[in-house]
Amino acid sequence: MLEKIKKTTEFLKSKVDLKPEIGIVLGSGLGNLGNEINPVAVIPYKEIPNFPISTVMGHGSNLIFGTLEGKNVVAMQGRFHYYEGYTMQEITFPIRVMKALGVQSLFLSNAAGGMNPDFEVGDIMLIVDHINFMGTNPLIGPNYDELGPRFPDMSEPYSKKFINLAKQCANNLNIPIKEGVYVAVTGPNFETPAEYKFFRIIGGDAVGMSTVPEVIVAAHSGLPVFGVSIITDLGGFEDIQPISHEEVLKAADAAEPKLSAIIKAMLKEL
Ligand code: HPA
Protein backbone atom coordinates (compact mmCIF):
# COMPACT_ATOMS: atom_id res chain seq x y z
CA MET A 1 0.00 0.00 0.00
CA LEU A 2 2.77 2.47 0.91
CA GLU A 3 4.57 1.67 -2.35
CA LYS A 4 1.38 2.16 -4.35
CA ILE A 5 0.69 5.54 -2.74
CA LYS A 6 4.27 6.62 -3.44
CA LYS A 7 4.19 5.49 -7.06
CA THR A 8 0.87 7.19 -7.82
CA THR A 9 1.90 10.38 -6.03
CA GLU A 10 5.18 10.51 -7.95
CA PHE A 11 3.35 9.95 -11.23
CA LEU A 12 0.97 12.85 -10.50
CA LYS A 13 3.77 15.15 -9.34
CA SER A 14 5.66 14.44 -12.57
CA LYS A 15 2.56 15.39 -14.59
CA VAL A 16 1.35 18.40 -12.65
CA ASP A 17 3.16 21.47 -11.42
CA LEU A 18 0.65 22.51 -8.77
CA LYS A 19 0.62 21.76 -5.07
CA PRO A 20 -3.01 21.30 -4.02
CA GLU A 21 -4.13 22.56 -0.60
CA ILE A 22 -7.68 21.29 -0.75
CA GLY A 23 -9.02 17.97 -2.00
CA ILE A 24 -12.57 17.83 -3.34
CA VAL A 25 -14.67 14.76 -4.15
CA LEU A 26 -17.70 15.49 -6.32
CA GLY A 27 -20.48 12.93 -6.00
CA SER A 28 -23.30 11.74 -8.26
CA GLY A 29 -24.69 14.55 -10.39
CA LEU A 30 -22.44 17.02 -8.57
CA GLY A 31 -19.50 17.08 -10.95
CA ASN A 32 -20.27 20.52 -12.42
CA LEU A 33 -18.12 22.34 -9.91
CA GLY A 34 -15.20 20.56 -11.55
CA ASN A 35 -15.88 22.51 -14.73
CA GLU A 36 -15.45 25.79 -12.86
CA ILE A 37 -11.92 24.96 -11.78
CA ASN A 38 -9.26 26.82 -13.79
CA PRO A 39 -7.51 23.65 -14.84
CA VAL A 40 -3.78 23.10 -14.73
CA ALA A 41 -4.22 19.41 -15.55
CA VAL A 42 -7.16 17.06 -16.13
CA ILE A 43 -6.10 13.45 -15.78
CA PRO A 44 -8.50 10.60 -16.60
CA TYR A 45 -8.53 7.97 -13.84
CA LYS A 46 -7.64 5.31 -16.38
CA GLU A 47 -4.25 6.98 -16.91
CA ILE A 48 -3.41 7.08 -13.21
CA PRO A 49 -1.47 4.08 -11.91
CA ASN A 50 -3.35 2.16 -9.19
CA PHE A 51 -6.58 4.14 -9.63
CA PRO A 52 -9.74 2.08 -10.18
CA ILE A 53 -12.05 3.17 -13.01
CA SER A 54 -15.50 4.52 -12.19
CA THR A 55 -18.17 2.25 -13.65
CA VAL A 56 -21.32 4.16 -12.76
CA MET A 57 -23.27 6.11 -15.32
CA GLY A 58 -23.51 9.82 -14.53
CA HIS A 59 -20.17 9.92 -12.79
CA GLY A 60 -17.22 11.61 -14.44
CA SER A 61 -13.83 10.00 -14.29
CA ASN A 62 -11.21 12.73 -14.04
CA LEU A 63 -8.79 14.02 -11.49
CA ILE A 64 -8.67 17.78 -11.97
CA PHE A 65 -5.81 19.95 -10.70
CA GLY A 66 -6.25 23.69 -10.79
CA THR A 67 -7.37 26.79 -8.96
CA LEU A 68 -10.81 27.64 -7.67
CA GLU A 69 -11.46 30.97 -5.97
CA GLY A 70 -7.71 31.45 -5.84
CA LYS A 71 -7.05 28.18 -3.99
CA ASN A 72 -5.02 25.28 -5.33
CA VAL A 73 -7.32 22.28 -5.48
CA VAL A 74 -7.38 18.70 -6.66
CA ALA A 75 -10.87 17.43 -7.45
CA MET A 76 -12.26 14.02 -8.21
CA GLN A 77 -15.05 14.29 -10.76
CA GLY A 78 -16.81 11.09 -9.70
CA ARG A 79 -15.79 8.68 -6.97
CA PHE A 80 -15.44 4.93 -6.51
CA HIS A 81 -18.13 3.00 -4.68
CA TYR A 82 -17.94 -0.21 -2.68
CA TYR A 83 -20.95 -1.58 -4.62
CA GLU A 84 -18.93 -1.45 -7.83
CA GLY A 85 -16.94 -4.36 -6.44
CA TYR A 86 -13.78 -2.56 -5.36
CA THR A 87 -12.31 -3.14 -1.94
CA MET A 88 -12.60 -0.54 0.80
CA GLN A 89 -8.87 0.15 0.37
CA GLU A 90 -9.35 0.74 -3.37
CA ILE A 91 -12.21 3.21 -3.02
CA THR A 92 -10.27 5.24 -0.44
CA PHE A 93 -6.93 5.07 -2.24
CA PRO A 94 -7.42 8.51 -3.87
CA ILE A 95 -7.77 10.06 -0.39
CA ARG A 96 -4.40 8.55 0.58
CA VAL A 97 -2.93 10.03 -2.59
CA MET A 98 -4.45 13.47 -1.98
CA LYS A 99 -2.96 13.45 1.52
CA ALA A 100 0.44 12.46 0.11
CA LEU A 101 0.17 15.31 -2.43
CA GLY A 102 -0.04 17.72 0.50
CA VAL A 103 -3.77 18.40 0.75
CA GLN A 104 -4.73 19.89 4.11
CA SER A 105 -8.53 19.69 3.96
CA LEU A 106 -11.01 17.42 2.26
CA PHE A 107 -14.41 18.45 0.87
CA LEU A 108 -16.81 15.59 0.10
CA SER A 109 -20.22 15.72 -1.55
CA ASN A 110 -22.84 13.10 -2.27
CA ALA A 111 -26.46 12.46 -3.18
CA ALA A 112 -28.51 10.96 -0.37
CA GLY A 113 -32.03 9.88 0.53
CA GLY A 114 -33.69 12.04 3.18
CA MET A 115 -35.37 10.46 6.21
CA ASN A 116 -35.82 13.53 8.38
CA PRO A 117 -39.47 14.61 7.89
CA ASP A 118 -38.33 18.26 7.69
CA PHE A 119 -36.33 17.53 4.54
CA GLU A 120 -37.41 18.11 0.95
CA VAL A 121 -35.93 16.96 -2.35
CA GLY A 122 -33.24 19.43 -3.40
CA ASP A 123 -32.25 20.34 0.17
CA ILE A 124 -28.59 20.71 1.04
CA MET A 125 -27.63 18.90 4.24
CA LEU A 126 -24.36 19.65 6.00
CA ILE A 127 -23.13 16.35 7.38
CA VAL A 128 -22.44 16.82 11.09
CA ASP A 129 -21.86 13.16 11.94
CA HIS A 130 -22.28 9.71 10.44
CA ILE A 131 -23.16 6.11 11.18
CA ASN A 132 -21.07 3.54 9.35
CA PHE A 133 -23.65 0.88 8.44
CA MET A 134 -21.56 -0.65 5.64
CA GLY A 135 -20.52 -3.58 7.80
CA THR A 136 -16.88 -3.07 6.90
CA ASN A 137 -14.13 -0.50 7.23
CA PRO A 138 -11.26 0.71 5.04
CA LEU A 139 -8.85 0.47 7.99
CA ILE A 140 -9.31 -3.28 8.48
CA GLY A 141 -6.00 -5.03 7.92
CA PRO A 142 -2.45 -4.15 8.86
CA ASN A 143 -2.02 -0.59 10.10
CA TYR A 144 0.70 1.55 8.57
CA ASP A 145 1.84 3.83 11.36
CA GLU A 146 3.29 6.18 8.73
CA LEU A 147 -0.30 6.84 7.58
CA GLY A 148 -2.07 7.07 10.92
CA PRO A 149 -2.86 5.38 14.22
CA ARG A 150 -4.27 1.87 14.68
CA PHE A 151 -7.28 3.21 16.59
CA PRO A 152 -8.14 6.64 15.18
CA ASP A 153 -10.22 9.10 17.14
CA MET A 154 -13.58 9.96 15.55
CA SER A 155 -14.86 12.57 18.01
CA GLU A 156 -15.01 15.25 15.30
CA PRO A 157 -15.32 13.43 11.97
CA TYR A 158 -16.69 16.58 10.29
CA SER A 159 -14.76 19.74 11.13
CA LYS A 160 -16.84 22.14 13.23
CA LYS A 161 -14.86 24.99 11.71
CA PHE A 162 -16.03 24.01 8.21
CA ILE A 163 -19.62 23.44 9.36
CA ASN A 164 -19.74 26.93 10.85
CA LEU A 165 -18.11 28.46 7.79
CA ALA A 166 -20.62 26.69 5.51
CA LYS A 167 -23.51 28.02 7.59
CA GLN A 168 -22.16 31.56 7.38
CA CYS A 169 -21.57 31.33 3.64
CA ALA A 170 -25.01 29.82 2.97
CA ASN A 171 -26.57 32.54 5.08
CA ASN A 172 -24.75 35.27 3.13
CA LEU A 173 -25.91 33.67 -0.11
CA ASN A 174 -29.49 33.30 1.17
CA ILE A 175 -29.38 29.55 0.59
CA PRO A 176 -31.31 27.57 3.21
CA ILE A 177 -29.46 24.55 4.55
CA LYS A 178 -30.17 21.59 6.76
CA GLU A 179 -27.85 19.67 9.05
CA GLY A 180 -27.87 16.01 9.84
CA VAL A 181 -26.40 12.58 10.39
CA TYR A 182 -25.49 10.55 7.29
CA VAL A 183 -25.97 6.78 7.38
CA ALA A 184 -23.73 4.87 4.98
CA VAL A 185 -24.91 1.62 3.43
CA THR A 186 -23.25 -0.47 0.73
CA GLY A 187 -26.13 -0.34 -1.73
CA PRO A 188 -26.57 -0.81 -4.63
CA ASN A 189 -30.29 -1.23 -3.94
CA PHE A 190 -32.17 1.67 -2.43
CA GLU A 191 -33.75 1.04 0.97
CA THR A 192 -36.94 -0.82 1.77
CA PRO A 193 -39.59 1.16 3.69
CA ALA A 194 -38.63 -0.67 6.89
CA GLU A 195 -34.95 0.14 6.35
CA TYR A 196 -35.60 3.87 5.87
CA LYS A 197 -37.66 3.81 9.09
CA PHE A 198 -34.95 1.92 10.93
CA PHE A 199 -32.23 4.35 9.83
CA ARG A 200 -34.40 7.23 11.03
CA ILE A 201 -34.95 5.54 14.41
CA ILE A 202 -31.22 4.94 14.95
CA GLY A 203 -30.50 8.64 14.44
CA GLY A 204 -30.03 9.11 10.72
CA ASP A 205 -31.25 12.09 8.71
CA ALA A 206 -30.03 10.90 5.32
CA VAL A 207 -28.79 7.63 3.82
CA GLY A 208 -26.33 7.03 1.01
CA MET A 209 -23.78 4.67 -0.47
CA SER A 210 -20.52 6.60 -0.18
CA THR A 211 -18.47 9.17 1.72
CA VAL A 212 -18.05 7.39 5.06
CA PRO A 213 -15.09 5.22 3.96
CA GLU A 214 -13.38 8.38 2.70
CA VAL A 215 -14.11 10.19 5.98
CA ILE A 216 -12.67 7.30 7.98
CA VAL A 217 -9.46 7.37 5.94
CA ALA A 218 -9.31 11.16 6.24
CA ALA A 219 -9.64 10.86 10.04
CA HIS A 220 -6.88 8.23 10.03
CA SER A 221 -4.72 10.64 7.99
CA GLY A 222 -5.46 13.64 10.20
CA LEU A 223 -7.32 15.48 7.42
CA PRO A 224 -10.20 17.77 8.46
CA VAL A 225 -13.37 17.04 6.47
CA PHE A 226 -16.28 19.05 5.15
CA GLY A 227 -19.16 16.79 4.06
CA VAL A 228 -22.39 17.72 2.35
CA SER A 229 -25.36 15.79 0.96
CA ILE A 230 -27.91 16.79 -1.63
CA ILE A 231 -31.24 15.24 -0.70
CA THR A 232 -32.40 13.59 -3.92
CA ASP A 233 -35.33 11.50 -2.65
CA LEU A 234 -37.29 10.88 0.52
CA GLY A 235 -37.79 7.68 2.45
CA GLY A 236 -39.20 6.66 5.77
CA PHE A 237 -42.54 8.42 5.57
CA GLU A 238 -46.08 7.13 5.24
CA ASP A 239 -46.13 7.10 1.49
CA ILE A 240 -42.83 6.01 -0.02
CA GLN A 241 -42.36 6.67 -3.73
CA PRO A 242 -40.30 4.40 -5.97
CA ILE A 243 -36.89 5.88 -6.75
CA SER A 244 -34.47 5.43 -9.65
CA HIS A 245 -30.85 6.39 -10.27
CA GLU A 246 -32.02 8.77 -13.01
CA GLU A 247 -34.21 10.66 -10.55
CA VAL A 248 -31.34 10.87 -8.08
CA LEU A 249 -29.08 12.35 -10.77
CA LYS A 250 -31.77 14.78 -11.91
CA ALA A 251 -32.39 16.06 -8.38
CA ALA A 252 -28.66 16.33 -7.70
CA ASP A 253 -28.13 18.21 -10.94
CA ALA A 254 -30.91 20.67 -10.10
CA ALA A 255 -29.49 21.44 -6.66
CA GLU A 256 -25.86 21.49 -7.76
CA PRO A 257 -25.58 25.29 -8.35
CA LYS A 258 -26.52 25.97 -4.70
CA LEU A 259 -23.87 23.57 -3.46
CA SER A 260 -21.23 24.97 -5.83
CA ALA A 261 -21.97 28.50 -4.65
CA ILE A 262 -21.51 27.49 -1.00
CA ILE A 263 -18.28 25.60 -1.65
CA LYS A 264 -16.83 28.48 -3.68
CA ALA A 265 -17.73 30.98 -0.96
CA MET A 266 -16.05 28.72 1.61
CA LEU A 267 -12.88 28.40 -0.46
CA LYS A 268 -12.68 32.16 -0.75
CA GLU A 269 -12.72 32.44 3.04
CA LEU A 270 -10.15 29.72 3.73
N1 HPA B 1 -30.60 5.60 -0.43
C1 HPA B 1 -29.31 5.30 -0.59
N2 HPA B 1 -28.51 6.00 -1.36
C2 HPA B 1 -29.03 7.06 -2.00
C3 HPA B 1 -30.36 7.41 -1.88
C4 HPA B 1 -31.20 6.64 -1.05
O1 HPA B 1 -32.40 6.89 -0.89
N3 HPA B 1 -30.55 8.51 -2.64
C5 HPA B 1 -29.35 8.80 -3.20
N4 HPA B 1 -28.43 7.93 -2.82
CSV table of C-alpha atoms and ligand atoms in Angstrom, one decimal, residues 28 83 110-115 182-191 196 199 206-210 230-235 243-245 247-249, ligand 1:
chain,number,residue,atom,x,y,z
A,28,SER,CA,-23.3,11.7,-8.3
A,83,TYR,CA,-20.9,-1.6,-4.6
A,110,ASN,CA,-22.8,13.1,-2.3
A,111,ALA,CA,-26.5,12.5,-3.2
A,112,ALA,CA,-28.5,11.0,-0.4
A,113,GLY,CA,-32.0,9.9,0.5
A,114,GLY,CA,-33.7,12.0,3.2
A,115,MET,CA,-35.4,10.5,6.2
A,182,TYR,CA,-25.5,10.5,7.3
A,183,VAL,CA,-26.0,6.8,7.4
A,184,ALA,CA,-23.7,4.9,5.0
A,185,VAL,CA,-24.9,1.6,3.4
A,186,THR,CA,-23.3,-0.5,0.7
A,187,GLY,CA,-26.1,-0.3,-1.7
A,188,PRO,CA,-26.6,-0.8,-4.6
A,189,ASN,CA,-30.3,-1.2,-3.9
A,190,PHE,CA,-32.2,1.7,-2.4
A,191,GLU,CA,-33.7,1.0,1.0
A,196,TYR,CA,-35.6,3.9,5.9
A,199,PHE,CA,-32.2,4.4,9.8
A,206,ALA,CA,-30.0,10.9,5.3
A,207,VAL,CA,-28.8,7.6,3.8
A,208,GLY,CA,-26.3,7.0,1.0
A,209,MET,CA,-23.8,4.7,-0.5
A,210,SER,CA,-20.5,6.6,-0.2
A,230,ILE,CA,-27.9,16.8,-1.6
A,231,ILE,CA,-31.2,15.2,-0.7
A,232,THR,CA,-32.4,13.6,-3.9
A,233,ASP,CA,-35.3,11.5,-2.7
A,234,LEU,CA,-37.3,10.9,0.5
A,235,GLY,CA,-37.8,7.7,2.4
A,243,ILE,CA,-36.9,5.9,-6.8
A,244,SER,CA,-34.5,5.4,-9.6
A,245,HIS,CA,-30.9,6.4,-10.3
A,247,GLU,CA,-34.2,10.7,-10.6
A,248,VAL,CA,-31.3,10.9,-8.1
A,249,LEU,CA,-29.1,12.3,-10.8
B,1,HPA,N1,-30.6,5.6,-0.4
B,1,HPA,C1,-29.3,5.3,-0.6
B,1,HPA,N2,-28.5,6.0,-1.4
B,1,HPA,C2,-29.0,7.1,-2.0
B,1,HPA,C3,-30.4,7.4,-1.9
B,1,HPA,C4,-31.2,6.6,-1.1
B,1,HPA,O1,-32.4,6.9,-0.9
B,1,HPA,N3,-30.6,8.5,-2.6
B,1,HPA,C5,-29.4,8.8,-3.2
B,1,HPA,N4,-28.4,7.9,-2.8
